[in-house]
């Protein structure tokens, strides 16, 4: 399965102005038990209290667009990706200072959550 997320393609200063560009890129989601294993190894303090599915369900129920909710969703998405990036490196691929971009990111995160967990529900 693939989901689209808006990744930064350009963020630099040119002639005293910030030039910022992003593009939607499809990424492959690993919707297997490996996601739970990544959850446990990369976020052990959270994994002690909840599985990745339980944590995700709680985050979906909280809703909203606060930075805390966005970062929580990013943790979940991160664990569904087969990547060697640290979570901090992963977060650097996104920008939270551009209003239009943040709105697009929230929209795409919501779509990704729906796709991942609809697929999981279909398996059960």
PDB file of N, CA, C and O in Angstrom, residues 12-89:
ATOM      1  N   UNK A  12      15.385  27.329   1.212  1.00  0.00           N
ATOM      2  CA  UNK A  12      16.634  28.079   1.281  1.00  0.00           C
ATOM      3  C   UNK A  12      16.375  29.567   1.116  1.00  0.00           C
ATOM      4  O   UNK A  12      15.288  29.976   0.731  1.00  0.00           O
ATOM      5  N   UNK A  13      17.390  30.339   1.422  1.00  0.00           N
ATOM      6  CA  UNK A  13      17.315  31.790   1.258  1.00  0.00           C
ATOM      7  C   UNK A  13      17.875  32.168  -0.107  1.00  0.00           C
ATOM      8  O   UNK A  13      18.940  31.706  -0.487  1.00  0.00           O
ATOM      9  N   UNK A  14      17.119  32.970  -0.832  1.00  0.00           N
ATOM     10  CA  UNK A  14      17.568  33.500  -2.119  1.00  0.00           C
ATOM     11  C   UNK A  14      17.214  34.977  -2.165  1.00  0.00           C
ATOM     12  O   UNK A  14      16.046  35.343  -1.984  1.00  0.00           O
ATOM     13  N   UNK A  15      18.219  35.812  -2.369  1.00  0.00           N
ATOM     14  CA  UNK A  15      18.023  37.265  -2.438  1.00  0.00           C
ATOM     15  C   UNK A  15      17.284  37.802  -1.210  1.00  0.00           C
ATOM     16  O   UNK A  15      16.392  38.632  -1.331  1.00  0.00           O
ATOM     17  N   UNK A  16      17.631  37.272  -0.025  1.00  0.00           N
ATOM     18  CA  UNK A  16      17.033  37.752   1.216  1.00  0.00           C
ATOM     19  C   UNK A  16      15.629  37.252   1.485  1.00  0.00           C
ATOM     20  O   UNK A  16      14.988  37.674   2.444  1.00  0.00           O
ATOM     21  N   UNK A  17      15.129  36.355   0.651  1.00  0.00           N
ATOM     22  CA  UNK A  17      13.793  35.792   0.838  1.00  0.00           C
ATOM     23  C   UNK A  17      13.883  34.283   0.975  1.00  0.00           C
ATOM     24  O   UNK A  17      14.721  33.640   0.357  1.00  0.00           O
ATOM     25  N   UNK A  18      12.991  33.758   1.749  1.00  0.00           N
ATOM     26  CA  UNK A  18      12.933  32.304   1.906  1.00  0.00           C
ATOM     27  C   UNK A  18      12.172  31.715   0.724  1.00  0.00           C
ATOM     28  O   UNK A  18      11.048  32.114   0.433  1.00  0.00           O
ATOM     29  N   UNK A  19      12.802  30.762   0.064  1.00  0.00           N
ATOM     30  CA  UNK A  19      12.165  30.041  -1.034  1.00  0.00           C
ATOM     31  C   UNK A  19      11.838  28.653  -0.507  1.00  0.00           C
ATOM     32  O   UNK A  19      12.719  27.914  -0.069  1.00  0.00           O
ATOM     33  N   UNK A  20      10.561  28.329  -0.537  1.00  0.00           N
ATOM     34  CA  UNK A  20      10.067  27.091   0.046  1.00  0.00           C
ATOM     35  C   UNK A  20       9.222  26.368  -0.991  1.00  0.00           C
ATOM     36  O   UNK A  20       8.309  26.951  -1.561  1.00  0.00           O
ATOM     37  N   UNK A  21       9.548  25.113  -1.241  1.00  0.00           N
ATOM     38  CA  UNK A  21       8.757  24.302  -2.171  1.00  0.00           C
ATOM     39  C   UNK A  21       8.595  22.905  -1.588  1.00  0.00           C
ATOM     40  O   UNK A  21       9.459  22.421  -0.866  1.00  0.00           O
ATOM     41  N   UNK A  22       7.477  22.291  -1.928  1.00  0.00           N
ATOM     42  CA  UNK A  22       7.250  20.911  -1.505  1.00  0.00           C
ATOM     43  C   UNK A  22       6.510  20.182  -2.616  1.00  0.00           C
ATOM     44  O   UNK A  22       5.933  20.781  -3.521  1.00  0.00           O
ATOM     45  N   UNK A  23       6.560  18.875  -2.535  1.00  0.00           N
ATOM     46  CA  UNK A  23       5.829  18.052  -3.488  1.00  0.00           C
ATOM     47  C   UNK A  23       5.287  16.823  -2.770  1.00  0.00           C
ATOM     48  O   UNK A  23       5.883  16.356  -1.799  1.00  0.00           O
ATOM     49  N   UNK A  24       4.150  16.334  -3.224  1.00  0.00           N
ATOM     50  CA  UNK A  24       3.596  15.097  -2.689  1.00  0.00           C
ATOM     51  C   UNK A  24       4.380  13.926  -3.266  1.00  0.00           C
ATOM     52  O   UNK A  24       4.607  13.861  -4.472  1.00  0.00           O
ATOM     53  N   UNK A  25       4.805  13.031  -2.383  1.00  0.00           N
ATOM     54  CA  UNK A  25       5.506  11.826  -2.822  1.00  0.00           C
ATOM     55  C   UNK A  25       4.801  10.621  -2.247  1.00  0.00           C
ATOM     56  O   UNK A  25       4.361  10.632  -1.097  1.00  0.00           O
ATOM     57  N   UNK A  26       4.694   9.599  -3.062  1.00  0.00           N
ATOM     58  CA  UNK A  26       4.119   8.346  -2.579  1.00  0.00           C
ATOM     59  C   UNK A  26       5.175   7.579  -1.808  1.00  0.00           C
ATOM     60  O   UNK A  26       6.330   7.494  -2.240  1.00  0.00           O
ATOM     61  N   UNK A  27       4.769   7.046  -0.676  1.00  0.00           N
ATOM     62  CA  UNK A  27       5.664   6.212   0.116  1.00  0.00           C
ATOM     63  C   UNK A  27       4.971   4.887   0.395  1.00  0.00           C
ATOM     64  O   UNK A  27       3.762   4.820   0.525  1.00  0.00           O
ATOM     65  N   UNK A  28       5.778   3.846   0.444  1.00  0.00           N
ATOM     66  CA  UNK A  28       5.245   2.515   0.717  1.00  0.00           C
ATOM     67  C   UNK A  28       5.064   2.328   2.207  1.00  0.00           C
ATOM     68  O   UNK A  28       5.931   2.679   3.003  1.00  0.00           O
ATOM     69  N   UNK A  29       3.930   1.759   2.567  1.00  0.00           N
ATOM     70  CA  UNK A  29       3.597   1.489   3.963  1.00  0.00           C
ATOM     71  C   UNK A  29       3.794   0.006   4.224  1.00  0.00           C
ATOM     72  O   UNK A  29       3.336  -0.841   3.456  1.00  0.00           O
ATOM     73  N   UNK A  30       4.491  -0.293   5.303  1.00  0.00           N
ATOM     74  CA  UNK A  30       4.688  -1.670   5.742  1.00  0.00           C
ATOM     75  C   UNK A  30       3.657  -1.940   6.829  1.00  0.00           C
ATOM     76  O   UNK A  30       3.869  -1.643   7.994  1.00  0.00           O
ATOM     77  N   UNK A  31       2.532  -2.497   6.420  1.00  0.00           N
ATOM     78  CA  UNK A  31       1.408  -2.711   7.327  1.00  0.00           C
ATOM     79  C   UNK A  31       1.448  -4.131   7.900  1.00  0.00           C
ATOM     80  O   UNK A  31       0.447  -4.826   7.950  1.00  0.00           O
ATOM     81  N   UNK A  32       2.650  -4.540   8.328  1.00  0.00           N
ATOM     82  CA  UNK A  32       2.818  -5.880   8.897  1.00  0.00           C
ATOM     83  C   UNK A  32       3.172  -5.751  10.375  1.00  0.00           C
ATOM     84  O   UNK A  32       3.236  -4.650  10.923  1.00  0.00           O
ATOM     85  N   UNK A  33       3.456  -6.860  11.004  1.00  0.00           N
ATOM     86  CA  UNK A  33       3.869  -6.845  12.408  1.00  0.00           C
ATOM     87  C   UNK A  33       5.186  -6.100  12.618  1.00  0.00           C
ATOM     88  O   UNK A  33       5.504  -5.718  13.744  1.00  0.00           O
ATOM     89  N   UNK A  34       5.925  -5.873  11.526  1.00  0.00           N
ATOM     90  CA  UNK A  34       7.158  -5.094  11.648  1.00  0.00           C
ATOM     91  C   UNK A  34       6.881  -3.686  12.166  1.00  0.00           C
ATOM     92  O   UNK A  34       7.724  -3.099  12.842  1.00  0.00           O
ATOM     93  N   UNK A  35       5.718  -3.137  11.863  1.00  0.00           N
ATOM     94  CA  UNK A  35       5.370  -1.805  12.374  1.00  0.00           C
ATOM     95  C   UNK A  35       5.338  -1.824  13.901  1.00  0.00           C
ATOM     96  O   UNK A  35       5.845  -0.899  14.550  1.00  0.00           O
ATOM     97  N   UNK A  36       4.772  -2.856  14.491  1.00  0.00           N
ATOM     98  CA  UNK A  36       4.740  -2.988  15.959  1.00  0.00           C
ATOM     99  C   UNK A  36       6.158  -3.145  16.503  1.00  0.00           C
ATOM    100  O   UNK A  36       6.499  -2.551  17.526  1.00  0.00           O
ATOM    101  N   UNK A  37       6.989  -3.917  15.821  1.00  0.00           N
ATOM    102  CA  UNK A  37       8.371  -4.103  16.272  1.00  0.00           C
ATOM    103  C   UNK A  37       9.138  -2.780  16.226  1.00  0.00           C
ATOM    104  O   UNK A  37       9.892  -2.469  17.153  1.00  0.00           O
ATOM    105  N   UNK A  38       8.935  -1.999  15.167  1.00  0.00           N
ATOM    106  CA  UNK A  38       9.581  -0.682  15.091  1.00  0.00           C
ATOM    107  C   UNK A  38       9.058   0.226  16.204  1.00  0.00           C
ATOM    108  O   UNK A  38       9.810   0.981  16.808  1.00  0.00           O
ATOM    109  N   UNK A  39       7.749   0.159  16.461  1.00  0.00           N
ATOM    110  CA  UNK A  39       7.133   0.938  17.541  1.00  0.00           C
ATOM    111  C   UNK A  39       7.821   0.621  18.877  1.00  0.00           C
ATOM    112  O   UNK A  39       8.207   1.518  19.621  1.00  0.00           O
ATOM    113  N   UNK A  40       7.992  -0.656  19.155  1.00  0.00           N
ATOM    114  CA  UNK A  40       8.594  -1.073  20.421  1.00  0.00           C
ATOM    115  C   UNK A  40      10.065  -0.664  20.524  1.00  0.00           C
ATOM    116  O   UNK A  40      10.521  -0.275  21.597  1.00  0.00           O
ATOM    117  N   UNK A  41      10.791  -0.739  19.418  1.00  0.00           N
ATOM    118  CA  UNK A  41      12.219  -0.419  19.488  1.00  0.00           C
ATOM    119  C   UNK A  41      12.490   1.084  19.423  1.00  0.00           C
ATOM    120  O   UNK A  41      13.430   1.565  20.043  1.00  0.00           O
ATOM    121  N   UNK A  42      11.660   1.830  18.715  1.00  0.00           N
ATOM    122  CA  UNK A  42      11.931   3.260  18.534  1.00  0.00           C
ATOM    123  C   UNK A  42      11.208   4.150  19.543  1.00  0.00           C
ATOM    124  O   UNK A  42      11.638   5.269  19.796  1.00  0.00           O
ATOM    125  N   UNK A  43      10.121   3.660  20.127  1.00  0.00           N
ATOM    126  CA  UNK A  43       9.376   4.416  21.137  1.00  0.00           C
ATOM    127  C   UNK A  43       9.043   3.508  22.320  1.00  0.00           C
ATOM    128  O   UNK A  43       7.867   3.277  22.624  1.00  0.00           O
ATOM    129  N   UNK A  44      10.068   2.977  22.985  1.00  0.00           N
ATOM    130  CA  UNK A  44       9.818   1.995  24.057  1.00  0.00           C
ATOM    131  C   UNK A  44       8.972   2.542  25.204  1.00  0.00           C
ATOM    132  O   UNK A  44       8.169   1.803  25.780  1.00  0.00           O
ATOM    133  N   UNK A  45       9.124   3.818  25.517  1.00  0.00           N
ATOM    134  CA  UNK A  45       8.347   4.391  26.626  1.00  0.00           C
ATOM    135  C   UNK A  45       6.859   4.416  26.297  1.00  0.00           C
ATOM    136  O   UNK A  45       6.016   4.215  27.173  1.00  0.00           O
ATOM    137  N   UNK A  46       6.503   4.630  25.043  1.00  0.00           N
ATOM    138  CA  UNK A  46       5.095   4.600  24.632  1.00  0.00           C
ATOM    139  C   UNK A  46       4.600   3.157  24.488  1.00  0.00           C
ATOM    140  O   UNK A  46       3.461   2.850  24.828  1.00  0.00           O
ATOM    141  N   UNK A  47       5.484   2.300  23.975  1.00  0.00           N
ATOM    142  CA  UNK A  47       5.110   0.899  23.744  1.00  0.00           C
ATOM    143  C   UNK A  47       4.835   0.162  25.050  1.00  0.00           C
ATOM    144  O   UNK A  47       4.093  -0.826  25.051  1.00  0.00           O
ATOM    145  N   UNK A  48       5.409   0.638  26.156  1.00  0.00           N
ATOM    146  CA  UNK A  48       5.136   0.013  27.453  1.00  0.00           C
ATOM    147  C   UNK A  48       3.666   0.119  27.832  1.00  0.00           C
ATOM    148  O   UNK A  48       3.138  -0.710  28.557  1.00  0.00           O
ATOM    149  N   UNK A  49       2.998   1.155  27.338  1.00  0.00           N
ATOM    150  CA  UNK A  49       1.621   1.435  27.746  1.00  0.00           C
ATOM    151  C   UNK A  49       0.578   1.096  26.685  1.00  0.00           C
ATOM    152  O   UNK A  49      -0.605   0.992  27.015  1.00  0.00           O
ATOM    153  N   UNK A  50       1.019   0.962  25.416  1.00  0.00           N
ATOM    154  CA  UNK A  50       0.029   0.706  24.361  1.00  0.00           C
ATOM    155  C   UNK A  50       0.699   0.148  23.118  1.00  0.00           C
ATOM    156  O   UNK A  50       1.844   0.489  22.811  1.00  0.00           O
ATOM    157  N   UNK A  51      -0.025  -0.691  22.412  1.00  0.00           N
ATOM    158  CA  UNK A  51       0.445  -1.154  21.101  1.00  0.00           C
ATOM    159  C   UNK A  51       0.317   0.012  20.130  1.00  0.00           C
ATOM    160  O   UNK A  51      -0.354   1.011  20.406  1.00  0.00           O
ATOM    161  N   UNK A  52       0.912  -0.129  18.970  1.00  0.00           N
ATOM    162  CA  UNK A  52       0.826   0.946  17.976  1.00  0.00           C
ATOM    163  C   UNK A  52      -0.624   1.165  17.538  1.00  0.00           C
ATOM    164  O   UNK A  52      -1.042   2.299  17.311  1.00  0.00           O
ATOM    165  N   UNK A  53      -1.401   0.101  17.472  1.00  0.00           N
ATOM    166  CA  UNK A  53      -2.810   0.221  17.079  1.00  0.00           C
ATOM    167  C   UNK A  53      -3.609   0.948  18.165  1.00  0.00           C
ATOM    168  O   UNK A  53      -4.399   1.844  17.868  1.00  0.00           O
ATOM    169  N   UNK A  54      -3.388   0.575  19.422  1.00  0.00           N
ATOM    170  CA  UNK A  54      -4.094   1.248  20.520  1.00  0.00           C
ATOM    171  C   UNK A  54      -3.723   2.727  20.590  1.00  0.00           C
ATOM    172  O   UNK A  54      -4.588   3.587  20.783  1.00  0.00           O
ATOM    173  N   UNK A  55      -2.445   3.027  20.453  1.00  0.00           N
ATOM    174  CA  UNK A  55      -1.977   4.418  20.479  1.00  0.00           C
ATOM    175  C   UNK A  55      -2.606   5.206  19.325  1.00  0.00           C
ATOM    176  O   UNK A  55      -3.098   6.315  19.515  1.00  0.00           O
ATOM    177  N   UNK A  56      -2.615   4.611  18.149  1.00  0.00           N
ATOM    178  CA  UNK A  56      -3.184   5.265  16.964  1.00  0.00           C
ATOM    179  C   UNK A  56      -4.665   5.549  17.145  1.00  0.00           C
ATOM    180  O   UNK A  56      -5.150   6.624  16.782  1.00  0.00           O
ATOM    181  N   UNK A  57      -5.379   4.593  17.711  1.00  0.00           N
ATOM    182  CA  UNK A  57      -6.809   4.766  17.956  1.00  0.00           C
ATOM    183  C   UNK A  57      -7.043   5.940  18.901  1.00  0.00           C
ATOM    184  O   UNK A  57      -7.928   6.765  18.669  1.00  0.00           O
ATOM    185  N   UNK A  58      -6.235   6.009  19.942  1.00  0.00           N
ATOM    186  CA  UNK A  58      -6.349   7.119  20.896  1.00  0.00           C
ATOM    187  C   UNK A  58      -6.081   8.463  20.215  1.00  0.00           C
ATOM    188  O   UNK A  58      -6.808   9.431  20.429  1.00  0.00           O
ATOM    189  N   UNK A  59      -5.067   8.517  19.368  1.00  0.00           N
ATOM    190  CA  UNK A  59      -4.722   9.758  18.667  1.00  0.00           C
ATOM    191  C   UNK A  59      -5.846  10.156  17.717  1.00  0.00           C
ATOM    192  O   UNK A  59      -6.204  11.335  17.613  1.00  0.00           O
ATOM    193  N   UNK A  60      -6.420   9.182  17.026  1.00  0.00           N
ATOM    194  CA  UNK A  60      -7.551   9.486  16.129  1.00  0.00           C
ATOM    195  C   UNK A  60      -8.733  10.046  16.903  1.00  0.00           C
ATOM    196  O   UNK A  60      -9.409  10.961  16.449  1.00  0.00           O
ATOM    197  N   UNK A  61      -8.988   9.502  18.081  1.00  0.00           N
ATOM    198  CA  UNK A  61     -10.121   9.957  18.898  1.00  0.00           C
ATOM    199  C   UNK A  61      -9.898  11.363  19.434  1.00  0.00           C
ATOM    200  O   UNK A  61     -10.845  12.142  19.550  1.00  0.00           O
ATOM    201  N   UNK A  62      -8.645  11.695  19.772  1.00  0.00           N
ATOM    202  CA  UNK A  62      -8.330  13.041  20.265  1.00  0.00           C
ATOM    203  C   UNK A  62      -8.585  14.058  19.163  1.00  0.00           C
ATOM    204  O   UNK A  62      -9.179  15.106  19.389  1.00  0.00           O
ATOM    205  N   UNK A  63      -8.157  13.720  17.958  1.00  0.00           N
ATOM    206  CA  UNK A  63      -8.363  14.621  16.826  1.00  0.00           C
ATOM    207  C   UNK A  63      -7.635  15.934  17.010  1.00  0.00           C
ATOM    208  O   UNK A  63      -6.722  16.058  17.815  1.00  0.00           O
ATOM    209  N   UNK A  64      -8.052  16.910  16.245  1.00  0.00           N
ATOM    210  CA  UNK A  64      -7.445  18.222  16.334  1.00  0.00           C
ATOM    211  C   UNK A  64      -6.206  18.358  15.479  1.00  0.00           C
ATOM    212  O   UNK A  64      -5.770  17.408  14.814  1.00  0.00           O
ATOM    213  N   UNK A  65      -5.655  19.556  15.502  1.00  0.00           N
ATOM    214  CA  UNK A  65      -4.498  19.852  14.668  1.00  0.00           C
ATOM    215  C   UNK A  65      -3.365  20.496  15.469  1.00  0.00           C
ATOM    216  O   UNK A  65      -2.533  21.200  14.908  1.00  0.00           O
ATOM    217  N   UNK A  66      -3.341  20.235  16.766  1.00  0.00           N
ATOM    218  CA  UNK A  66      -2.258  20.788  17.571  1.00  0.00           C
ATOM    219  C   UNK A  66      -0.941  20.128  17.165  1.00  0.00           C
ATOM    220  O   UNK A  66      -0.919  19.030  16.591  1.00  0.00           O
ATOM    221  N   UNK A  67       0.151  20.795  17.490  1.00  0.00           N
ATOM    222  CA  UNK A  67       1.459  20.250  17.164  1.00  0.00           C
ATOM    223  C   UNK A  67       1.681  18.901  17.841  1.00  0.00           C
ATOM    224  O   UNK A  67       2.263  17.993  17.256  1.00  0.00           O
ATOM    225  N   UNK A  68       1.173  18.735  19.054  1.00  0.00           N
ATOM    226  CA  UNK A  68       1.311  17.460  19.769  1.00  0.00           C
ATOM    227  C   UNK A  68       0.613  16.329  19.020  1.00  0.00           C
ATOM    228  O   UNK A  68       1.151  15.220  18.907  1.00  0.00           O
ATOM    229  N   UNK A  69      -0.570  16.593  18.487  1.00  0.00           N
ATOM    230  CA  UNK A  69      -1.306  15.573  17.729  1.00  0.00           C
ATOM    231  C   UNK A  69      -0.568  15.257  16.425  1.00  0.00           C
ATOM    232  O   UNK A  69      -0.444  14.093  16.042  1.00  0.00           O
ATOM    233  N   UNK A  70      -0.078  16.286  15.752  1.00  0.00           N
ATOM    234  CA  UNK A  70       0.659  16.074  14.497  1.00  0.00           C
ATOM    235  C   UNK A  70       1.889  15.206  14.750  1.00  0.00           C
ATOM    236  O   UNK A  70       2.137  14.231  14.034  1.00  0.00           O
ATOM    237  N   UNK A  71       2.658  15.524  15.789  1.00  0.00           N
ATOM    238  CA  UNK A  71       3.858  14.745  16.091  1.00  0.00           C
ATOM    239  C   UNK A  71       3.489  13.318  16.480  1.00  0.00           C
ATOM    240  O   UNK A  71       4.154  12.364  16.069  1.00  0.00           O
ATOM    241  N   UNK A  72       2.412  13.146  17.209  1.00  0.00           N
ATOM    242  CA  UNK A  72       1.965  11.792  17.571  1.00  0.00           C
ATOM    243  C   UNK A  72       1.606  10.994  16.325  1.00  0.00           C
ATOM    244  O   UNK A  72       1.964   9.818  16.208  1.00  0.00           O
ATOM    245  N   UNK A  73       0.912  11.629  15.386  1.00  0.00           N
ATOM    246  CA  UNK A  73       0.579  10.942  14.129  1.00  0.00           C
ATOM    247  C   UNK A  73       1.843  10.623  13.343  1.00  0.00           C
ATOM    248  O   UNK A  73       1.954   9.558  12.728  1.00  0.00           O
ATOM    249  N   UNK A  74       2.811  11.536  13.371  1.00  0.00           N
ATOM    250  CA  UNK A  74       4.065  11.307  12.663  1.00  0.00           C
ATOM    251  C   UNK A  74       4.806  10.107  13.249  1.00  0.00           C
ATOM    252  O   UNK A  74       5.431   9.350  12.518  1.00  0.00           O
ATOM    253  N   UNK A  75       4.734   9.913  14.568  1.00  0.00           N
ATOM    254  CA  UNK A  75       5.364   8.751  15.194  1.00  0.00           C
ATOM    255  C   UNK A  75       4.769   7.469  14.644  1.00  0.00           C
ATOM    256  O   UNK A  75       5.485   6.510  14.348  1.00  0.00           O
ATOM    257  N   UNK A  76       3.458   7.452  14.519  1.00  0.00           N
ATOM    258  CA  UNK A  76       2.782   6.259  14.013  1.00  0.00           C
ATOM    259  C   UNK A  76       3.153   6.012  12.553  1.00  0.00           C
ATOM    260  O   UNK A  76       3.551   4.897  12.186  1.00  0.00           O
ATOM    261  N   UNK A  77       3.040   7.038  11.722  1.00  0.00           N
ATOM    262  CA  UNK A  77       3.384   6.892  10.302  1.00  0.00           C
ATOM    263  C   UNK A  77       4.822   6.415  10.165  1.00  0.00           C
ATOM    264  O   UNK A  77       5.121   5.515   9.374  1.00  0.00           O
ATOM    265  N   UNK A  78       5.716   7.019  10.930  1.00  0.00           N
ATOM    266  CA  UNK A  78       7.137   6.660  10.916  1.00  0.00           C
ATOM    267  C   UNK A  78       7.331   5.163  11.153  1.00  0.00           C
ATOM    268  O   UNK A  78       8.132   4.517  10.472  1.00  0.00           O
ATOM    269  N   UNK A  79       6.601   4.599  12.085  1.00  0.00           N
ATOM    270  CA  UNK A  79       6.750   3.174  12.391  1.00  0.00           C
ATOM    271  C   UNK A  79       6.188   2.272  11.291  1.00  0.00           C
ATOM    272  O   UNK A  79       6.559   1.107  11.201  1.00  0.00           O
ATOM    273  N   UNK A  80       5.319   2.795  10.455  1.00  0.00           N
ATOM    274  CA  UNK A  80       4.784   2.017   9.343  1.00  0.00           C
ATOM    275  C   UNK A  80       5.663   2.103   8.101  1.00  0.00           C
ATOM    276  O   UNK A  80       5.345   1.521   7.070  1.00  0.00           O
ATOM    277  N   UNK A  81       6.771   2.841   8.205  1.00  0.00           N
ATOM    278  CA  UNK A  81       7.717   2.943   7.105  1.00  0.00           C
ATOM    279  C   UNK A  81       8.947   2.118   7.415  1.00  0.00           C
ATOM    280  O   UNK A  81       9.414   2.106   8.552  1.00  0.00           O
ATOM    281  N   UNK A  82       9.474   1.466   6.421  1.00  0.00           N
ATOM    282  CA  UNK A  82      10.699   0.697   6.601  1.00  0.00           C
ATOM    283  C   UNK A  82      11.863   1.628   6.254  1.00  0.00           C
ATOM    284  O   UNK A  82      12.255   1.740   5.094  1.00  0.00           O
ATOM    285  N   UNK A  83      12.366   2.327   7.265  1.00  0.00           N
ATOM    286  CA  UNK A  83      13.415   3.312   7.035  1.00  0.00           C
ATOM    287  C   UNK A  83      14.484   3.216   8.110  1.00  0.00           C
ATOM    288  O   UNK A  83      14.199   2.817   9.238  1.00  0.00           O
ATOM    289  N   UNK A  84      15.691   3.584   7.743  1.00  0.00           N
ATOM    290  CA  UNK A  84      16.795   3.620   8.703  1.00  0.00           C
ATOM    291  C   UNK A  84      16.941   5.010   9.311  1.00  0.00           C
ATOM    292  O   UNK A  84      17.784   5.221  10.178  1.00  0.00           O
ATOM    293  N   UNK A  85      16.129   5.965   8.866  1.00  0.00           N
ATOM    294  CA  UNK A  85      16.183   7.310   9.426  1.00  0.00           C
ATOM    295  C   UNK A  85      15.780   7.292  10.892  1.00  0.00           C
ATOM    296  O   UNK A  85      14.888   6.532  11.280  1.00  0.00           O
ATOM    297  N   UNK A  86      16.412   8.147  11.685  1.00  0.00           N
ATOM    298  CA  UNK A  86      15.930   8.337  13.047  1.00  0.00           C
ATOM    299  C   UNK A  86      14.643   9.142  12.957  1.00  0.00           C
ATOM    300  O   UNK A  86      14.345   9.751  11.923  1.00  0.00           O
ATOM    301  N   UNK A  87      13.893   9.180  14.052  1.00  0.00           N
ATOM    302  CA  UNK A  87      12.647   9.953  14.048  1.00  0.00           C
ATOM    303  C   UNK A  87      12.941  11.432  13.829  1.00  0.00           C
ATOM    304  O   UNK A  87      12.218  12.113  13.104  1.00  0.00           O
ATOM    305  N   UNK A  88      14.029  11.926  14.410  1.00  0.00           N
ATOM    306  CA  UNK A  88      14.406  13.319  14.237  1.00  0.00           C
ATOM    307  C   UNK A  88      14.734  13.621  12.777  1.00  0.00           C
ATOM    308  O   UNK A  88      14.343  14.659  12.239  1.00  0.00           O
ATOM    309  N   UNK A  89      15.447  12.726  12.106  1.00  0.00           N
ATOM    310  CA  UNK A  89      15.751  12.904  10.690  1.00  0.00           C
ATOM    311  C   UNK A  89      14.461  12.886   9.863  1.00  0.00           C
ATOM    312  O   UNK A  89      14.312  13.656   8.917  1.00  0.00           O
TER     313      UNK A  89
END
